[in-house]
């Protein structure tokens, strides 16, 4: 097997724009790294699709990212991490990590009363994966999951601070509040963008866990451990950050600019079905 180039980029992918919240954390934690991002804007949402479909999509995206010679891959999508990580990590010869283990670990470390809420897409909550991972870490943990399918379109419509979002969020969260959770995992890439609404509705005492933050730390540790951290002095060959999508490149660029001001100069559209 060929030795991996430590100055190669990290591949990051999501069903669309949401994974940029993970990119933002990677940029903060390991600013020297190069990133190739793929957002599957033609086939979003993944949250309402079957695991088989999400696995097929993830395999295609990994094949595409490998044409960019990435040294590691981050599945920055909770749904794809839930449905596809185990399968694709096994069949890929570079490290592949998702966002769920990091989020679950942080939540278990944060809870004081052992009651944790998880919000995410139908597919993520339906998979039960957060519960399994958290109970493996601490068997007495009680986990309450709640799918919040309307949050993704609300975020994508830019309704981050809006009475409609408040109303929907308060309905979604009421069942979790009744369970006296003290920690809430934001188990979908878009939800950190609703943080202030969630914070207001859940109250100051509930810890909000953003798995993106811990995932970036996990990536940093993994690269260091394997001697794959980029040499900050190495000359940059090409752009430090590259963005690819499967549809509507301009729409992606304008949304991305609201999450990562200044970082997204150009977005290229590719035909992911060719991979
Ligand atoms: N990125 C997805 C996730 O984190 C949310 C959007 C979708 O349903 O594809 O689960």
GROMACS .gro file of C-alpha atoms and ligand atoms in nm, residues 14-15 44-47 77-79 121 124 152 188-190, ligand 1:
model
   25
   14UNK     CA    1  -2.262   1.588   0.406
   15UNK     CA    2  -2.599   1.563   0.238
   44UNK     CA    3  -3.060   1.608   0.011
   45UNK     CA    4  -3.236   1.526   0.244
   46UNK     CA    5  -3.083   1.198   0.357
   47UNK     CA    6  -3.288   1.206   0.678
   77UNK     CA    7  -2.372   1.418   0.844
   78UNK     CA    8  -2.546   1.251   1.136
   79UNK     CA    9  -2.776   1.052   0.909
  121UNK     CA   10  -3.360   1.339   1.151
  124UNK     CA   11  -3.086   0.908   1.281
  152UNK     CA   12  -3.369   2.135   0.829
  188UNK     CA   13  -2.817   1.689   1.302
  189UNK     CA   14  -2.577   1.918   1.121
  190UNK     CA   15  -2.828   2.202   1.090
  276LIG     N1   16  -2.710   1.643   0.727
  276LIG     C1   17  -2.824   1.575   0.778
  276LIG     C2   18  -2.793   1.522   0.919
  276LIG     O1   19  -2.704   1.567   0.987
  276LIG     C3   20  -2.947   1.664   0.781
  276LIG     C4   21  -3.005   1.694   0.646
  276LIG     C5   22  -3.061   1.571   0.576
  276LIG     O2   23  -3.166   1.517   0.615
  276LIG     O3   24  -2.997   1.529   0.481
  276LIG     O4   25  -2.858   1.432   0.962
   0.00000   0.00000   0.00000
